[in-house]
mmCIF file of C-alpha atoms and ligand atoms in Angstrom:
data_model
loop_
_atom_site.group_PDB
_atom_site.id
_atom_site.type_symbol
_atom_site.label_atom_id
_atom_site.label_comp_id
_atom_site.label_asym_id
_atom_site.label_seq_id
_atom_site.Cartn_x
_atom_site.Cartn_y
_atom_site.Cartn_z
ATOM 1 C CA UNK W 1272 -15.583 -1.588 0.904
ATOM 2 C CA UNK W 1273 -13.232 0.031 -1.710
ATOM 3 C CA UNK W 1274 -10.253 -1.758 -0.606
ATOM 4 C CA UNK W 1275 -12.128 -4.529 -3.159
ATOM 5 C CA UNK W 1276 -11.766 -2.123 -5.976
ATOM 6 C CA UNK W 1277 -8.858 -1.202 -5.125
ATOM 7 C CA UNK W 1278 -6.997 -4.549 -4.762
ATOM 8 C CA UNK W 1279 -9.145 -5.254 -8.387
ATOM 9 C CA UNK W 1280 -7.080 -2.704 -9.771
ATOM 10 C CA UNK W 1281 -3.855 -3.420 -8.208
ATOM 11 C CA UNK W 1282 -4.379 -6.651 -9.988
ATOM 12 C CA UNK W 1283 -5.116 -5.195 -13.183
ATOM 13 C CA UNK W 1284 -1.867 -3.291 -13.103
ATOM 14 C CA UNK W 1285 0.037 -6.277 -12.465
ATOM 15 C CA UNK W 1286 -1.414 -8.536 -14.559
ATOM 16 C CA UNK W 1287 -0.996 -5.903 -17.395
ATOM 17 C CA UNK W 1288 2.769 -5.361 -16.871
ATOM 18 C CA UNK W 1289 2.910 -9.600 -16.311
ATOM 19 C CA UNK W 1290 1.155 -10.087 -19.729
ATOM 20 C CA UNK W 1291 3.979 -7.561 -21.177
ATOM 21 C CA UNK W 1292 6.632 -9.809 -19.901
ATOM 22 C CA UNK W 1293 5.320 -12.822 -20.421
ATOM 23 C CA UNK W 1294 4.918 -13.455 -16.604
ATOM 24 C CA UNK W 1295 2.242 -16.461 -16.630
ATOM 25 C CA UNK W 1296 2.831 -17.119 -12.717
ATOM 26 C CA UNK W 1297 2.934 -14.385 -9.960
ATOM 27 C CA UNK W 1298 4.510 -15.639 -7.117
ATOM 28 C CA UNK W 1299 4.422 -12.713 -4.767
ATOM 29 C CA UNK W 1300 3.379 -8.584 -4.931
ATOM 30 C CA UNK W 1301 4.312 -5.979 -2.428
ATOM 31 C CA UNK W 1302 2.564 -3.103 -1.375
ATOM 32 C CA UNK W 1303 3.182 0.209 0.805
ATOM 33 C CA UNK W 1304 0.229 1.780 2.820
ATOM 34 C CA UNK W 1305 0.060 4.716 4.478
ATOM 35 C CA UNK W 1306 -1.716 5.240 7.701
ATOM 36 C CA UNK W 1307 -3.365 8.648 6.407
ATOM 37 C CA UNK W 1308 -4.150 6.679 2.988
ATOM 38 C CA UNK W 1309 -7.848 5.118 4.297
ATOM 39 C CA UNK W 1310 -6.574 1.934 3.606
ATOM 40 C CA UNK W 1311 -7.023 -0.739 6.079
ATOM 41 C CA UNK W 1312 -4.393 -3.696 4.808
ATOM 42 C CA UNK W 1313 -6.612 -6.420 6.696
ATOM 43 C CA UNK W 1314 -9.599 -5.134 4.578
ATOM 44 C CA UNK W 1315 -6.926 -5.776 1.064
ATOM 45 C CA UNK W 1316 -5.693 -8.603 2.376
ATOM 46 C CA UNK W 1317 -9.039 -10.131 2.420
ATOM 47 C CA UNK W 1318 -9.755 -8.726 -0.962
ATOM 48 C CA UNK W 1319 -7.075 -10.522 -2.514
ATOM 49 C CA UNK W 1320 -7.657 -13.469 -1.530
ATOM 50 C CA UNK W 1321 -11.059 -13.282 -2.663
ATOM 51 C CA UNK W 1322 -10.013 -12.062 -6.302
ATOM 52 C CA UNK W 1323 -7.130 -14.099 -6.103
ATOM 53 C CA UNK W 1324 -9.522 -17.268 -6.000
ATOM 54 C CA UNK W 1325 -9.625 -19.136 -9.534
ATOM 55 C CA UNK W 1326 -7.540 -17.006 -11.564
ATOM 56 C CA UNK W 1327 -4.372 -18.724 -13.051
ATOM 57 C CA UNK W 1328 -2.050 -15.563 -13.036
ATOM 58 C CA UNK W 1329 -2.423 -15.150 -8.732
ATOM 59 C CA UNK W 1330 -3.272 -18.444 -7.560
ATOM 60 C CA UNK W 1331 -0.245 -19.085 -6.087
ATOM 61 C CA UNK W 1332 0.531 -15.417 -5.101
ATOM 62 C CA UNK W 1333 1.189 -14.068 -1.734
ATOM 63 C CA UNK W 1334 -0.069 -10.342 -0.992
ATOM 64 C CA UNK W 1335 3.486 -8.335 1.187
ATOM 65 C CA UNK W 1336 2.014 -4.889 2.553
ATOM 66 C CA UNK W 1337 4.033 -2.668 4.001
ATOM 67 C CA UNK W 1338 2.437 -0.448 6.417
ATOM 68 C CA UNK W 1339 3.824 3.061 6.824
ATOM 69 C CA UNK W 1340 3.131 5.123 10.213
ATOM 70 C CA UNK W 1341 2.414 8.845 9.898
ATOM 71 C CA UNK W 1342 5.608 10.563 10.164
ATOM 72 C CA UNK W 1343 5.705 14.709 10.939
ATOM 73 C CA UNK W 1344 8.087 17.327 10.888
ATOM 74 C CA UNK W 1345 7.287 20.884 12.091
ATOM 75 C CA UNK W 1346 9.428 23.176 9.547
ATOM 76 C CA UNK W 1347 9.648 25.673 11.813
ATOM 77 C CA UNK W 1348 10.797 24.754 15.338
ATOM 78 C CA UNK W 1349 12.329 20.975 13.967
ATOM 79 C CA UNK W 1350 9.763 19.061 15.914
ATOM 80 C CA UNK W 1351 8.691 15.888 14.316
ATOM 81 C CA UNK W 1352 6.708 12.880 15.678
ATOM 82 C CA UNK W 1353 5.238 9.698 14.500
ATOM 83 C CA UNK W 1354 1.613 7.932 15.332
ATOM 84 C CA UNK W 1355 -1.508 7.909 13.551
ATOM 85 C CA UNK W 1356 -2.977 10.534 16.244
ATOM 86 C CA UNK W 1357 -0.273 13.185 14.522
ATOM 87 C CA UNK W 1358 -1.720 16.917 14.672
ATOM 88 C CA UNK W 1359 -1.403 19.330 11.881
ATOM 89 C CA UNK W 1360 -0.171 22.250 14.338
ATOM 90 C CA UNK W 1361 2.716 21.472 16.003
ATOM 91 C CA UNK W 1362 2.956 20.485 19.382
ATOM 92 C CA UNK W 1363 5.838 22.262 20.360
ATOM 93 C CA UNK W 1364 5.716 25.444 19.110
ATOM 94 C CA UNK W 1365 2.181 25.965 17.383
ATOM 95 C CA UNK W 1366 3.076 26.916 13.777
ATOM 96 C CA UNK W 1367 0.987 25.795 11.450
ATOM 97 C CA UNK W 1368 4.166 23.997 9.630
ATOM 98 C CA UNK W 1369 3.635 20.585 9.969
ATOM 99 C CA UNK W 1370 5.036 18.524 6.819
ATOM 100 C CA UNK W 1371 3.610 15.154 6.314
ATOM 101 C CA UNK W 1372 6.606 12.975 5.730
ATOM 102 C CA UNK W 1373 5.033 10.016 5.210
ATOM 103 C CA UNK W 1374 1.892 8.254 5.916
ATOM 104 C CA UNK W 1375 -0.099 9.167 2.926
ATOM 105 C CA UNK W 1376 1.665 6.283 0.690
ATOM 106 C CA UNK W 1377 -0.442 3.427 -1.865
ATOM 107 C CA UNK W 1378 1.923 2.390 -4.224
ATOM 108 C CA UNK W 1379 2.715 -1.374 -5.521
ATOM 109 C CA UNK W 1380 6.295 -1.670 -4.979
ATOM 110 C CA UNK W 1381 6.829 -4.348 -7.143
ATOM 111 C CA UNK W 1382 6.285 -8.163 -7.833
ATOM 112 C CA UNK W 1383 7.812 -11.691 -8.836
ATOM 113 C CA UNK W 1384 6.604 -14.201 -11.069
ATOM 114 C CA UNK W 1385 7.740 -16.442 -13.727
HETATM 115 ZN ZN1 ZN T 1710 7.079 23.582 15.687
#
C-alpha cells in the first residue's frame, strides 16, 4: 500500500517546515489528488490516521484532500472532456492531441497549526 509511505512523507514535509516555524500543533493539512495520480484518498486517509496516532505534532490534525477529475483538451479540434475513463485520442476528431489538463496532481497545498 504506498499511500502509507506516501502519507509518511507528507508528514515528514510538514513536520519539517512546522519545526522551522515553530509550529508545535497542526491543526489541519490539505491535499490535491489527481485521478491519473494512483492515489486512492480513502487508502491516505486511512494512513493518516494510522501515523497520526501518538504523535504530538498531528494528534489533533484533520487530513482535507482535494480530489481532482481528469480533465482533457484535444489541441487540435478544441474538444475537451472530463471523467476518469478519458482517452488519449480524441473522441471527436482522432488526433492524437489530447492535453492532460489536470488529473495527474499530488501536491500538499498547505497547512495550519500553532
Ligand atoms: Zn480533436
Amino acid at each position: 500500500m504506498h499511500e502509507f509511505s506516501l502519507m509518511g512523507e507528507v508528514l515528514e514535509v510538514v513536520r519539517d517546515s512546522a519545526r522551522e516555524q515553530g509550529i508545535r500543533r497542526v491543526h489541519r493539512i490539505q491535499m490535491t489528488v489527481g485521478a491519473l495520480g494512483c492515489v486512492f484518498p480513502p487508502a491516505l486517509e486511512q494512513a493518516f490516521g494510522i501515523l497520526r496516532d501518538g504523535d504530538a505534532l498531528f494528534a489533533d490534525a484533520t487530513l482535507e484532500i482535494e480530489e481532482r477529475p481528469v480533465r482533457v483538451h484535444c489541441n487540435a479540434c478544441g474538444w475537451s472532456a472530463e471523467g476518469a475513463d478519458a482517452r488519449f485520442l480524441c473522441v471527436e476528431c482522432g488526433a492524437n492531441a489530447v492535453e492532460v489538463m489536470s488529473g495527474e496532481e499530488l501536491t500538499i497545498d498547505g497547512y495550519e497549526g500553532e
